Amino acid sequence: MGCLEQAISRGKTLSTATIQVERAGYVVVQDLGRSGLAAIGISANGAGDQNSARLANTLVGNADGAALIEIIASELMLTAHSDLLIAITGAAKKVEINSISHNTHETLVVLSGSTVFIPAPKSGQRTYLAINGQIKAPAILGSVGPDSFLDFGQRLVSGMKLEIETQFNAGLMGSDFSLFRFNFPAPNYSSEIGLLATVGPDADRLKAGVAGLAGQFTVLPQSDHVGMRLSGVDLDLVVAGEILSRGVPIGAIEITPSGELIILLRGRLLTAGYPVVAVLTRSAIDQASQAIPGTKISLEVVSMEVARRELAQKEEALGKLSLRVAQAFSTRGWKQLLSPDHASFNS
Amino acid sequence: MAKLIAEHICHEYGDSGILVDFTSADYEDRWQQAQALGNALRSSAEPGLVDVVSTYQNVFVSFNQLLASHKSIMDVIEKLIESKPAPRVATVFNIPIAYGQEYGPHLEFVAKACGLTPKQVIELHSGEDWTIRFIGSPVGAPFLDGPKIPASIPRLTTPLARMIPGSVALSGFQTIIYNAPSPGGWQVIGRTPVQLFDLKQNPPVPYHPGDRIRFKPISQREWDAWNKPFHEVRL
């Protein structure tokens, strides 16, 4: 049962909130993408920085995979025509509500008539705006997210109105207008990043093995959600036979015949025939999706154990936060704002 | 027929993936083993299994690390690896195709690479059935093995940014059909007017690995008559 049916069955006051887009750069309706569809040749896509998207939804009481807004290397200004409960995560450092600056990575109340401005980030490139409830948007194969191969996606443009089914309204707040303070650490993006990876099946195609990946690479401008192209280091390759096309993971670090490195991202084709020398960890894939052209990248190959621990820590942090959000909502008598699929119910 | 004990190697493939490499001497065996394991995994309902990509001789399994591990998935693979391929009667799909000219801008190049005339390439390409080895991206593209192409066809030096949907293209000894306007690096020799990927159908592509495709050359004048979704086509 979706949030909508659940709310109706409980007889709660679900209403349609509206936002009007005033100014939008490259902004899309997004979610975690389409997974499990390899049998019909469909790529995963979805939010580039999955952890930030899940975090934003968690902060507003939504399910991890609820539709939200992804703002890519640009800004968004909108007017709320209804009361909203929102959270902003990812690259943006601040959000202005009626010209008053607020922290990102917190749960924020927006009153009807307010203007919300999310400035373009100075570092990092993907910002997520989650809104309590369900953004009304058409889906294909289980996802609202864009897929350029399917010619599908919803881009936000100025003048456009977006509707959200939500149970939130300022009346729920009573006289308590105090802000939430979850103080979840906001990530720092920088022009030099280190990405963790584990050894891939074709590491022996590098003369020096994965040690050959030492040094600094630069993200090239031809990078997109399909793959990130890197330049910088001359790789010494072993001459070896062709590799027959096979499935490739998101995060695969491939070497092209010309010795260039490509890191596959969420829009990648499902199969490829280039050697895979290493694979980014799940967290590193999120980090990579935030890297703008010109970013200096160093790769560190770690053991599977280190990769697992890194992921477990991220998951634990998200789980703990979800419990605090659920607790805070309950204390205010806002239990109905929590989706039955909110992360707190699995933590 | 796949051997009962399939020779294979399992690689860790990132923190949430495994790559199975089938290594027996026979190409046909390796493909059957990969497809059989892929099918068995897809119908296993194993907790934590996210997706399965089975190709010519590999199976890539991705999993959710919170619900599964390399070890638990490898154990499942070892259990399923001896599954026999489910017997399936192959369907043959007749696909109309306009070769050359604006439909197949790289036909001349392919002919030259093969030491043939364009007409001979068309006769070769449409003269026998092609076998669907697997379905991949972009968007339900069938990856086909078929008639013996005299030379391995190199990829385009600069991939096209936007393939016209329906483009039929060669690389190596293989053919694929681009169902969607994706970038692509294969040499386009023709185009089909039939829309093979159709979201109104379930599944959205009519074919499965193991099915066969026979290309039926059509003239430019016949194009409009065939320009429709596959389920409306009767050949």
Coordinates of C-alpha atoms in Angstrom, one line a residue:
Chain A
M1 CA 0.0 0.0 0.0
G2 CA 1.4 3.4 -1.0
C3 CA 1.5 6.4 1.3
L4 CA -1.5 7.8 -0.5
E5 CA -3.8 4.8 0.1
Q6 CA -2.5 4.5 3.7
A7 CA -3.3 8.0 4.5
I8 CA -6.8 7.8 3.0
S9 CA -7.5 4.6 4.9
R10 CA -6.5 6.2 8.1
G11 CA -8.8 9.1 7.3
K12 CA -6.0 11.7 7.7
T13 CA -6.1 15.0 6.0
L14 CA -4.1 14.5 2.8
S15 CA -4.0 17.5 0.6
T16 CA -2.4 18.6 -2.6
A17 CA 0.4 21.1 -2.1
T18 CA 1.7 23.1 -5.0
I19 CA 5.0 24.7 -5.7
Q20 CA 5.7 27.0 -8.5
V21 CA 9.2 26.9 -10.2
E22 CA 10.5 30.5 -10.6
R23 CA 14.0 29.8 -11.9
A24 CA 15.6 26.5 -12.6
G25 CA 19.0 25.5 -14.0
Y26 CA 19.3 21.8 -14.8
V27 CA 16.7 20.3 -12.4
V28 CA 14.9 17.0 -12.7
V29 CA 12.4 14.9 -10.8
Q30 CA 14.5 11.9 -9.6
D31 CA 14.5 8.8 -7.4
L32 CA 16.8 5.9 -6.8
G33 CA 16.3 4.6 -10.4
R34 CA 15.4 1.3 -12.1
S35 CA 17.3 -1.7 -10.8
G36 CA 16.7 -5.3 -11.6
L37 CA 15.8 -4.7 -15.3
A38 CA 18.9 -6.0 -17.0
A39 CA 16.9 -8.8 -18.6
I40 CA 15.2 -6.2 -20.8
G41 CA 18.3 -4.1 -21.2
I42 CA 17.4 -1.1 -19.0
S43 CA 20.1 0.8 -17.2
A44 CA 19.8 1.7 -13.5
N45 CA 20.1 5.5 -13.6
G46 CA 18.6 7.3 -10.6
A47 CA 20.1 9.9 -8.3
G48 CA 23.8 10.2 -8.9
D49 CA 24.5 10.5 -5.2
Q50 CA 22.2 7.9 -3.8
N51 CA 23.2 8.4 -0.2
S52 CA 22.4 12.1 -0.3
A53 CA 19.0 11.4 -2.0
R54 CA 18.1 8.8 0.7
L55 CA 19.2 11.2 3.4
A56 CA 17.0 14.0 2.1
N57 CA 14.0 11.7 2.0
T58 CA 14.8 10.3 5.4
L59 CA 14.9 13.8 6.9
V60 CA 11.3 14.6 5.7
G61 CA 9.8 11.2 6.7
N62 CA 9.6 9.8 3.2
A63 CA 10.7 6.3 2.0
D64 CA 14.3 6.3 0.7
G65 CA 13.1 5.8 -2.8
A66 CA 10.4 8.5 -2.9
A67 CA 10.5 11.0 -5.8
L68 CA 12.5 14.1 -5.0
I69 CA 14.2 16.9 -6.9
E70 CA 17.8 16.7 -8.2
I71 CA 19.5 20.0 -9.0
I72 CA 22.7 19.5 -11.1
A73 CA 25.4 22.1 -11.1
S74 CA 22.9 24.9 -11.0
E75 CA 20.3 26.8 -8.9
L76 CA 16.6 26.5 -8.2
M77 CA 14.1 29.1 -7.0
L78 CA 10.5 28.2 -6.2
T79 CA 7.5 29.6 -4.5
A80 CA 5.5 27.4 -2.1
H81 CA 1.8 27.8 -2.6
S82 CA 1.2 25.5 0.4
D83 CA 3.0 24.7 3.7
L84 CA 5.8 22.2 3.1
L85 CA 8.3 20.2 5.1
I86 CA 11.5 20.0 3.1
A87 CA 15.2 19.0 3.4
I88 CA 18.1 19.8 1.2
T89 CA 21.2 17.6 1.0
G90 CA 24.2 17.1 -1.3
A91 CA 26.2 19.9 -2.7
A92 CA 24.4 23.1 -1.7
K93 CA 25.8 24.6 1.5
K94 CA 22.8 26.9 2.2
V95 CA 19.2 27.4 1.4
E96 CA 17.4 30.7 1.5
I97 CA 13.8 30.8 2.6
N98 CA 12.4 34.3 2.2
S99 CA 16.0 35.5 1.9
I100 CA 16.9 34.0 5.3
S101 CA 19.7 31.6 5.2
H102 CA 19.2 28.1 6.6
N103 CA 21.4 25.0 6.9
T104 CA 21.1 22.2 4.5
H105 CA 21.0 18.6 5.9
E106 CA 18.2 19.6 8.2
T107 CA 14.4 19.3 8.2
L108 CA 12.9 22.7 7.4
V109 CA 9.4 24.1 7.5
V110 CA 8.3 26.3 4.6
L111 CA 5.1 28.3 5.0
S112 CA 2.8 28.9 2.1
G113 CA 3.8 32.0 0.1
S114 CA 7.5 31.6 0.9
T115 CA 10.2 31.7 -1.7
V116 CA 12.8 29.0 -1.5
F117 CA 16.2 29.6 -3.2
I118 CA 18.8 27.0 -3.5
P119 CA 22.0 28.6 -5.0
A120 CA 24.3 26.8 -7.4
P121 CA 27.0 24.9 -5.4
K122 CA 30.6 26.1 -5.3
S123 CA 31.9 22.6 -5.1
G124 CA 30.2 19.3 -5.8
Q125 CA 27.4 19.3 -8.3
R126 CA 24.3 17.4 -7.1
T127 CA 21.8 18.9 -4.6
Y128 CA 18.7 17.1 -3.5
L129 CA 15.4 18.6 -2.4
A130 CA 13.0 16.3 -0.7
I131 CA 9.5 17.3 0.2
N132 CA 7.3 15.4 2.7
G133 CA 4.7 13.4 0.8
Q134 CA 4.5 12.2 -2.8
I135 CA 5.5 14.3 -5.7
K136 CA 3.1 13.8 -8.5
A137 CA 5.1 12.6 -11.5
P138 CA 4.6 10.0 -14.2
A139 CA 6.8 6.9 -13.9
I140 CA 8.2 4.4 -16.4
L141 CA 9.2 0.9 -15.4
G142 CA 8.8 1.8 -11.7
S143 CA 10.8 5.1 -11.6
V144 CA 10.2 8.8 -12.2
G145 CA 13.9 9.3 -12.9
P146 CA 15.2 10.4 -16.3
D147 CA 16.6 7.8 -18.8
S148 CA 18.0 9.5 -21.8
F149 CA 17.9 6.2 -23.8
L150 CA 14.1 5.9 -23.1
D151 CA 13.8 9.6 -23.9
F152 CA 12.1 10.0 -20.6
G153 CA 12.3 12.4 -17.7
Q154 CA 10.7 15.5 -16.2
R155 CA 12.8 18.6 -16.2
L156 CA 11.7 21.6 -14.0
V157 CA 11.4 24.8 -16.0
S158 CA 10.4 28.3 -14.8
G159 CA 6.6 28.8 -14.6
M160 CA 6.0 25.1 -14.1
K161 CA 3.8 23.9 -11.2
L162 CA 4.5 20.7 -9.3
E163 CA 2.0 19.0 -7.0
I164 CA 2.7 17.0 -3.9
E165 CA 0.3 14.9 -1.9
T166 CA 1.2 15.6 1.7
Q167 CA -0.3 15.5 5.1
F168 CA 1.9 18.3 6.3
N169 CA 0.4 21.7 7.1
A170 CA 1.6 24.5 9.5
G171 CA -1.4 23.8 11.7
L172 CA 0.4 20.7 12.9
M173 CA 3.0 22.9 14.4
G174 CA 0.8 24.5 17.1
S175 CA 2.8 27.2 18.8
D176 CA 6.0 25.3 18.5
F177 CA 8.0 26.9 15.7
S178 CA 11.3 25.6 17.0
L179 CA 13.6 24.3 14.3
F180 CA 14.9 20.7 14.1
R181 CA 18.5 20.3 14.8
F182 CA 19.7 16.9 13.7
N183 CA 23.2 18.2 13.0
F184 CA 23.9 15.4 10.6
P185 CA 27.4 16.2 9.2
A186 CA 27.1 17.7 5.7
P187 CA 29.7 16.2 3.3
N188 CA 32.6 18.4 2.1
Y189 CA 33.3 18.4 -1.6
S190 CA 36.7 19.6 -2.8
S191 CA 38.6 20.1 -5.9
E192 CA 40.9 17.1 -4.9
I193 CA 39.2 13.9 -3.9
G194 CA 40.3 10.4 -3.0
L195 CA 38.1 7.5 -4.1
L196 CA 38.2 4.0 -2.7
A197 CA 38.0 1.0 -5.0
T198 CA 38.5 -2.7 -4.9
V199 CA 40.6 -4.8 -7.3
G200 CA 38.8 -5.7 -10.6
P201 CA 39.0 -8.9 -12.6
D202 CA 41.3 -7.5 -15.2
A203 CA 43.9 -5.7 -13.0
D204 CA 46.6 -7.8 -14.7
R205 CA 46.0 -5.8 -17.9
L206 CA 48.0 -3.1 -16.2
K207 CA 51.8 -3.8 -16.3
A208 CA 52.1 -2.6 -12.7
G209 CA 48.8 -4.2 -11.6
V210 CA 46.5 -1.9 -9.6
A211 CA 49.6 -0.1 -8.3
G212 CA 49.6 1.4 -11.9
L213 CA 46.6 3.5 -10.8
A214 CA 48.7 5.6 -8.4
G215 CA 48.9 9.2 -9.2
Q216 CA 46.4 12.0 -9.9
F217 CA 43.8 12.0 -12.6
T218 CA 41.7 14.9 -13.8
V219 CA 37.9 14.7 -14.5
L220 CA 37.4 15.6 -18.2
P221 CA 34.5 17.8 -19.4
Q222 CA 33.1 15.0 -21.6
S223 CA 32.0 13.3 -18.4
D224 CA 28.3 12.7 -17.7
H225 CA 25.9 10.4 -15.8
V226 CA 26.9 7.5 -18.1
G227 CA 30.6 7.7 -17.3
M228 CA 33.4 9.9 -16.1
R229 CA 36.4 10.3 -18.3
L230 CA 39.8 10.8 -16.6
S231 CA 43.1 12.1 -18.0
G232 CA 46.4 12.4 -16.3
V233 CA 48.5 9.3 -16.1
D234 CA 50.1 7.2 -18.9
L235 CA 49.0 3.7 -18.2
D236 CA 51.3 0.9 -19.2
L237 CA 49.2 -1.9 -20.6
V238 CA 49.8 -5.6 -21.1
V239 CA 49.0 -6.6 -24.7
A240 CA 46.2 -9.2 -24.4
G241 CA 43.2 -10.5 -26.3
E242 CA 39.8 -8.9 -26.8
I243 CA 37.3 -9.2 -23.9
L244 CA 33.9 -10.4 -25.0
S245 CA 31.1 -8.0 -23.8
R246 CA 29.9 -8.8 -20.4
G247 CA 27.9 -7.1 -17.6
V248 CA 29.7 -4.2 -16.0
P249 CA 29.0 -2.8 -12.5
I250 CA 28.3 0.9 -11.8
G251 CA 31.7 2.2 -10.5
A252 CA 33.7 0.0 -12.9
I253 CA 37.1 1.6 -13.7
E254 CA 37.8 0.7 -17.3
I255 CA 40.8 1.2 -19.5
T256 CA 40.1 2.1 -23.2
P257 CA 42.4 0.8 -25.9
S258 CA 44.1 4.3 -26.0
G259 CA 45.0 3.9 -22.3
E260 CA 42.3 6.4 -21.0
L261 CA 40.4 5.7 -17.8
I262 CA 36.6 5.7 -17.7
I263 CA 34.6 5.3 -14.5
L264 CA 31.1 4.0 -15.2
L265 CA 28.3 5.8 -13.4
R266 CA 24.6 5.1 -13.0
G267 CA 23.5 5.7 -16.6
R268 CA 26.1 3.2 -17.9
L269 CA 25.3 0.6 -20.5
L270 CA 24.8 -2.8 -18.9
T271 CA 27.6 -4.5 -20.9
A272 CA 31.0 -3.5 -22.2
G273 CA 34.2 -5.2 -23.4
Y274 CA 36.9 -3.0 -21.9
P275 CA 39.2 -4.4 -19.1
V276 CA 37.8 -3.6 -15.6
V277 CA 40.9 -3.0 -13.5
A278 CA 39.1 -1.8 -10.3
V279 CA 35.6 -1.0 -9.1
L280 CA 34.7 2.0 -6.9
T281 CA 33.1 1.3 -3.6
R282 CA 29.4 2.2 -3.3
S283 CA 30.2 5.3 -1.3
A284 CA 32.9 6.3 -3.8
I285 CA 30.4 6.1 -6.6
D286 CA 28.3 8.7 -4.8
Q287 CA 31.4 10.9 -4.3
A288 CA 32.4 10.5 -8.0
S289 CA 28.9 11.6 -9.1
Q290 CA 29.6 14.9 -7.3
A291 CA 32.9 15.6 -9.0
I292 CA 32.8 18.4 -11.5
P293 CA 35.2 18.6 -14.5
G294 CA 38.6 19.6 -13.4
T295 CA 38.4 17.8 -10.1
K296 CA 41.7 16.0 -9.2
I297 CA 41.1 12.3 -8.3
S298 CA 43.3 9.8 -6.7
L299 CA 42.3 6.2 -6.5
E300 CA 43.0 4.1 -3.5
V301 CA 42.6 0.3 -3.9
V302 CA 41.5 -1.2 -0.6
S303 CA 40.5 -4.7 0.6
M304 CA 36.9 -5.8 0.4
E305 CA 36.8 -5.7 4.2
V306 CA 37.6 -2.0 4.2
A307 CA 34.9 -1.4 1.5
R308 CA 32.3 -3.3 3.5
R309 CA 33.2 -1.4 6.7
E310 CA 32.9 1.9 4.9
L311 CA 29.5 1.0 3.6
A312 CA 28.3 -0.4 7.0
Q313 CA 29.3 2.9 8.7
K314 CA 27.3 5.0 6.2
E315 CA 24.3 2.7 6.5
E316 CA 24.5 2.8 10.3
A317 CA 24.7 6.6 10.3
L318 CA 21.6 6.9 8.0
G319 CA 19.8 4.3 10.1
K320 CA 20.5 6.2 13.4
L321 CA 19.4 9.5 11.8
S322 CA 16.2 7.9 10.6
L323 CA 15.4 6.8 14.2
R324 CA 16.0 10.3 15.5
V325 CA 13.8 11.8 12.8
A326 CA 11.0 9.3 13.6
Q327 CA 11.5 10.1 17.3
A328 CA 11.3 13.9 16.7
F329 CA 8.2 13.5 14.5
S330 CA 6.5 11.3 17.1
T331 CA 7.3 13.8 19.9
R332 CA 5.5 16.5 17.9
G333 CA 2.5 14.3 17.2
W334 CA 3.6 14.0 13.5
K335 CA 3.6 10.2 13.2
Q336 CA 1.3 10.4 10.2
L337 CA 4.0 12.3 8.3
L338 CA 6.2 9.2 8.4
S339 CA 5.9 6.9 5.4
P340 CA 5.4 3.3 6.2
D341 CA 8.6 2.7 4.3
H342 CA 10.6 5.3 6.2
A343 CA 14.1 4.0 6.9
S344 CA 13.4 4.1 10.7
F345 CA 11.1 1.1 10.3
N346 CA 14.0 -1.1 9.1
S347 CA 16.6 0.3 11.5
Chain B
M1 CA 24.1 -29.4 -24.5
A2 CA 25.8 -27.8 -21.5
K3 CA 28.1 -30.1 -19.6
L4 CA 26.8 -31.0 -16.2
I5 CA 29.7 -29.6 -14.3
A6 CA 30.4 -26.2 -15.9
E7 CA 34.0 -25.1 -15.6
H8 CA 34.0 -21.5 -14.3
I9 CA 35.8 -18.9 -12.3
C10 CA 34.1 -16.5 -9.9
H11 CA 35.6 -13.0 -9.5
E12 CA 34.7 -10.4 -6.9
Y13 CA 33.5 -7.5 -9.0
G14 CA 33.3 -4.5 -6.7
D15 CA 31.8 -4.5 -3.2
S16 CA 28.4 -5.6 -4.4
G17 CA 29.1 -7.7 -7.4
I18 CA 30.4 -11.1 -8.7
L19 CA 31.5 -12.0 -12.2
V20 CA 31.2 -15.6 -13.3
D21 CA 33.5 -16.5 -16.2
F22 CA 32.7 -19.8 -17.9
T23 CA 35.9 -21.4 -19.3
S24 CA 35.0 -24.6 -21.0
A25 CA 36.5 -25.0 -24.5
D26 CA 33.3 -24.8 -26.5
Y27 CA 31.8 -21.3 -27.1
E28 CA 28.3 -22.7 -27.5
D29 CA 28.6 -24.5 -24.1
R30 CA 29.9 -21.4 -22.4
W31 CA 26.9 -19.4 -23.7
Q32 CA 24.4 -22.0 -22.7
Q33 CA 26.0 -22.3 -19.2
A34 CA 25.9 -18.5 -18.7
Q35 CA 22.3 -18.3 -19.9
A36 CA 21.2 -21.2 -17.7
L37 CA 22.9 -19.8 -14.6
G38 CA 21.3 -16.4 -15.4
N39 CA 17.8 -17.8 -15.6
A40 CA 18.3 -19.9 -12.5
L41 CA 19.5 -16.9 -10.5
R42 CA 16.6 -14.7 -11.8
S43 CA 14.0 -17.2 -10.7
S44 CA 15.8 -18.1 -7.4
A45 CA 14.2 -15.2 -5.3
E46 CA 17.5 -15.2 -3.3
P47 CA 17.3 -12.4 -0.8
G48 CA 19.6 -9.5 -1.6
L49 CA 19.9 -10.3 -5.3
V50 CA 19.6 -7.1 -7.2
D51 CA 20.2 -8.0 -10.8
V52 CA 21.7 -10.5 -13.2
V53 CA 23.4 -9.8 -16.5
S54 CA 24.1 -13.0 -18.5
T55 CA 26.0 -12.6 -21.7
Y56 CA 28.2 -14.7 -24.1
Q57 CA 30.1 -16.5 -21.4
N58 CA 29.7 -14.4 -18.3
V59 CA 27.2 -13.8 -15.6
F60 CA 27.4 -10.6 -13.6
V61 CA 25.4 -10.7 -10.4
S62 CA 24.8 -7.6 -8.3
F63 CA 23.6 -7.8 -4.7
N64 CA 22.6 -5.6 -1.8
Q65 CA 25.4 -5.9 0.8
L66 CA 23.0 -5.4 3.7
L67 CA 21.2 -8.6 2.8
A68 CA 23.9 -10.7 1.1
S69 CA 27.6 -11.1 0.7
H70 CA 30.1 -12.3 -1.9
K71 CA 30.2 -15.6 0.1
S72 CA 26.4 -16.1 0.3
I73 CA 25.9 -15.3 -3.4
M74 CA 28.9 -17.4 -4.5
D75 CA 27.3 -20.3 -2.5
V76 CA 24.1 -19.8 -4.4
I77 CA 26.0 -19.7 -7.7
E78 CA 27.7 -23.0 -6.9
K79 CA 24.4 -24.6 -6.1
L80 CA 22.7 -23.4 -9.3
I81 CA 25.6 -23.7 -11.7
E82 CA 24.7 -27.2 -12.6
S83 CA 21.2 -26.3 -13.5
K84 CA 20.3 -27.5 -16.9
P85 CA 19.1 -24.9 -19.4
A86 CA 15.3 -24.9 -19.3
P87 CA 14.2 -26.4 -22.6
R88 CA 12.6 -23.6 -24.7
V89 CA 11.5 -23.7 -28.2
A90 CA 13.2 -20.9 -30.1
T91 CA 11.0 -18.4 -31.9
V92 CA 12.2 -17.0 -35.2
F93 CA 11.4 -13.3 -35.7
N94 CA 11.3 -11.9 -39.2
I95 CA 12.5 -8.3 -39.0
P96 CA 12.2 -6.1 -42.1
I97 CA 15.3 -4.0 -42.8
A98 CA 16.2 -1.3 -45.3
Y99 CA 19.9 -1.7 -46.0
G100 CA 22.4 1.0 -47.1
Q101 CA 21.9 4.7 -48.1
E102 CA 20.6 6.9 -45.4
Y103 CA 19.4 3.8 -43.4
G104 CA 22.8 2.2 -43.3
P105 CA 25.5 4.9 -43.7
H106 CA 28.4 2.5 -42.9
L107 CA 27.4 -0.3 -45.3
E108 CA 30.1 0.7 -47.8
F109 CA 32.7 0.7 -45.0
V110 CA 31.7 -2.8 -43.8
A111 CA 31.7 -4.1 -47.4
K112 CA 35.3 -2.8 -47.8
A113 CA 36.4 -4.3 -44.5
C114 CA 35.0 -7.7 -45.6
G115 CA 36.3 -7.5 -49.2
L116 CA 32.8 -7.8 -50.5
T117 CA 30.4 -5.6 -52.4
P118 CA 27.5 -4.0 -50.4
K119 CA 25.1 -6.3 -52.2
Q120 CA 27.1 -9.3 -51.0
V121 CA 27.0 -8.0 -47.5
I122 CA 23.2 -7.7 -47.7
E123 CA 22.9 -11.2 -49.0
L124 CA 25.2 -12.5 -46.3
H125 CA 23.5 -10.6 -43.5
S126 CA 20.0 -11.5 -44.5
G127 CA 20.8 -15.0 -45.8
E128 CA 20.7 -16.9 -42.5
D129 CA 19.2 -16.7 -39.0
W130 CA 20.9 -14.7 -36.3
T131 CA 20.8 -16.1 -32.7
I132 CA 20.0 -13.7 -29.9
R133 CA 22.8 -14.3 -27.4
F134 CA 21.5 -11.9 -24.8
I135 CA 19.5 -8.7 -24.4
G136 CA 21.5 -5.7 -23.3
S137 CA 21.5 -2.0 -23.3
P138 CA 20.6 0.4 -24.7
V139 CA 17.0 -0.4 -24.1
G140 CA 16.5 -4.1 -24.9
A141 CA 19.0 -4.3 -27.7
P142 CA 19.4 -7.9 -29.0
F143 CA 23.0 -9.0 -29.3
L144 CA 23.2 -11.4 -32.2
D145 CA 25.6 -14.0 -33.5
G146 CA 25.0 -15.3 -37.0
P147 CA 26.3 -15.7 -40.5
K148 CA 30.1 -15.9 -40.8
I149 CA 31.3 -12.4 -41.4
P150 CA 34.6 -12.6 -43.3
A151 CA 36.4 -10.0 -41.2
S152 CA 36.1 -8.6 -37.7
I153 CA 34.4 -5.2 -38.1
P154 CA 36.1 -2.4 -36.1
R155 CA 34.0 0.0 -34.1
L156 CA 33.5 3.6 -35.3
T157 CA 36.5 5.7 -34.4
T158 CA 34.1 8.4 -33.1
P159 CA 30.9 6.9 -31.6
L160 CA 27.7 8.5 -32.8
A161 CA 26.0 10.7 -30.2
R162 CA 22.5 9.6 -31.2
M163 CA 21.7 6.4 -33.0
I164 CA 18.4 6.5 -35.0
P165 CA 16.1 4.0 -33.3
G166 CA 15.9 0.8 -35.4
S167 CA 19.5 1.0 -36.5
V168 CA 21.1 -2.4 -37.3
A169 CA 24.8 -2.3 -36.7
L170 CA 27.9 -4.5 -36.8
S171 CA 31.0 -4.8 -34.7
G172 CA 33.4 -7.7 -34.5
F173 CA 31.3 -10.6 -35.9
Q174 CA 28.1 -9.5 -34.1
T175 CA 25.0 -7.5 -34.9
I176 CA 22.8 -5.4 -32.6
I177 CA 19.7 -3.5 -33.1
Y178 CA 19.5 -0.1 -31.4
N179 CA 16.0 0.3 -30.1
A180 CA 16.5 3.8 -28.7
P181 CA 18.2 7.1 -29.5
S182 CA 21.4 6.3 -27.5
P183 CA 25.0 7.0 -28.3
G184 CA 26.6 4.0 -30.1
G185 CA 29.9 2.9 -31.6
W186 CA 28.9 0.1 -34.0
Q187 CA 28.8 0.4 -37.8
V188 CA 25.3 0.9 -39.1
I189 CA 24.4 -1.0 -42.2
G190 CA 20.6 -0.7 -42.2
R191 CA 17.5 0.2 -40.2
T192 CA 14.3 -1.5 -39.3
P193 CA 11.0 0.5 -39.4
V194 CA 9.5 -1.9 -36.7
Q195 CA 9.5 -0.6 -33.1
L196 CA 10.8 -3.7 -31.1
F197 CA 10.8 -2.0 -27.7
D198 CA 7.2 -1.2 -26.6
L199 CA 6.4 -0.1 -23.1
K200 CA 2.7 -1.0 -23.7
Q201 CA 3.8 -4.7 -23.9
N202 CA 5.0 -6.9 -21.1
P203 CA 7.8 -7.7 -21.4
P204 CA 8.6 -4.6 -23.6
V205 CA 10.7 -6.7 -26.1
P206 CA 9.1 -9.7 -27.7
Y207 CA 12.3 -11.8 -27.9
H208 CA 14.4 -13.9 -25.4
P209 CA 18.0 -15.1 -25.5
G210 CA 18.1 -18.2 -27.7
D211 CA 15.4 -16.9 -30.1
R212 CA 16.4 -16.2 -33.7
I213 CA 16.1 -13.2 -36.0
R214 CA 16.0 -13.3 -39.8
F215 CA 16.5 -10.0 -41.5
K216 CA 14.1 -9.5 -44.5
P217 CA 15.4 -6.8 -46.9
I218 CA 12.7 -4.2 -47.8
S219 CA 12.9 -1.3 -50.2
Q220 CA 12.6 2.3 -49.3
R221 CA 9.0 2.4 -50.7
E222 CA 7.9 -0.3 -48.2
W223 CA 9.2 1.5 -45.2
D224 CA 5.9 3.2 -44.2
A225 CA 4.0 0.0 -44.3
W226 CA 6.2 -1.5 -41.6
N227 CA 6.6 1.5 -39.5
K228 CA 4.7 0.4 -36.4
P229 CA 5.1 -1.5 -33.1
F230 CA 6.2 -5.1 -33.4
H231 CA 3.0 -6.6 -32.0
E232 CA 1.1 -5.1 -35.0
V233 CA 3.4 -6.6 -37.5
R234 CA 2.6 -9.8 -39.3
L235 CA 5.4 -11.1 -41.5

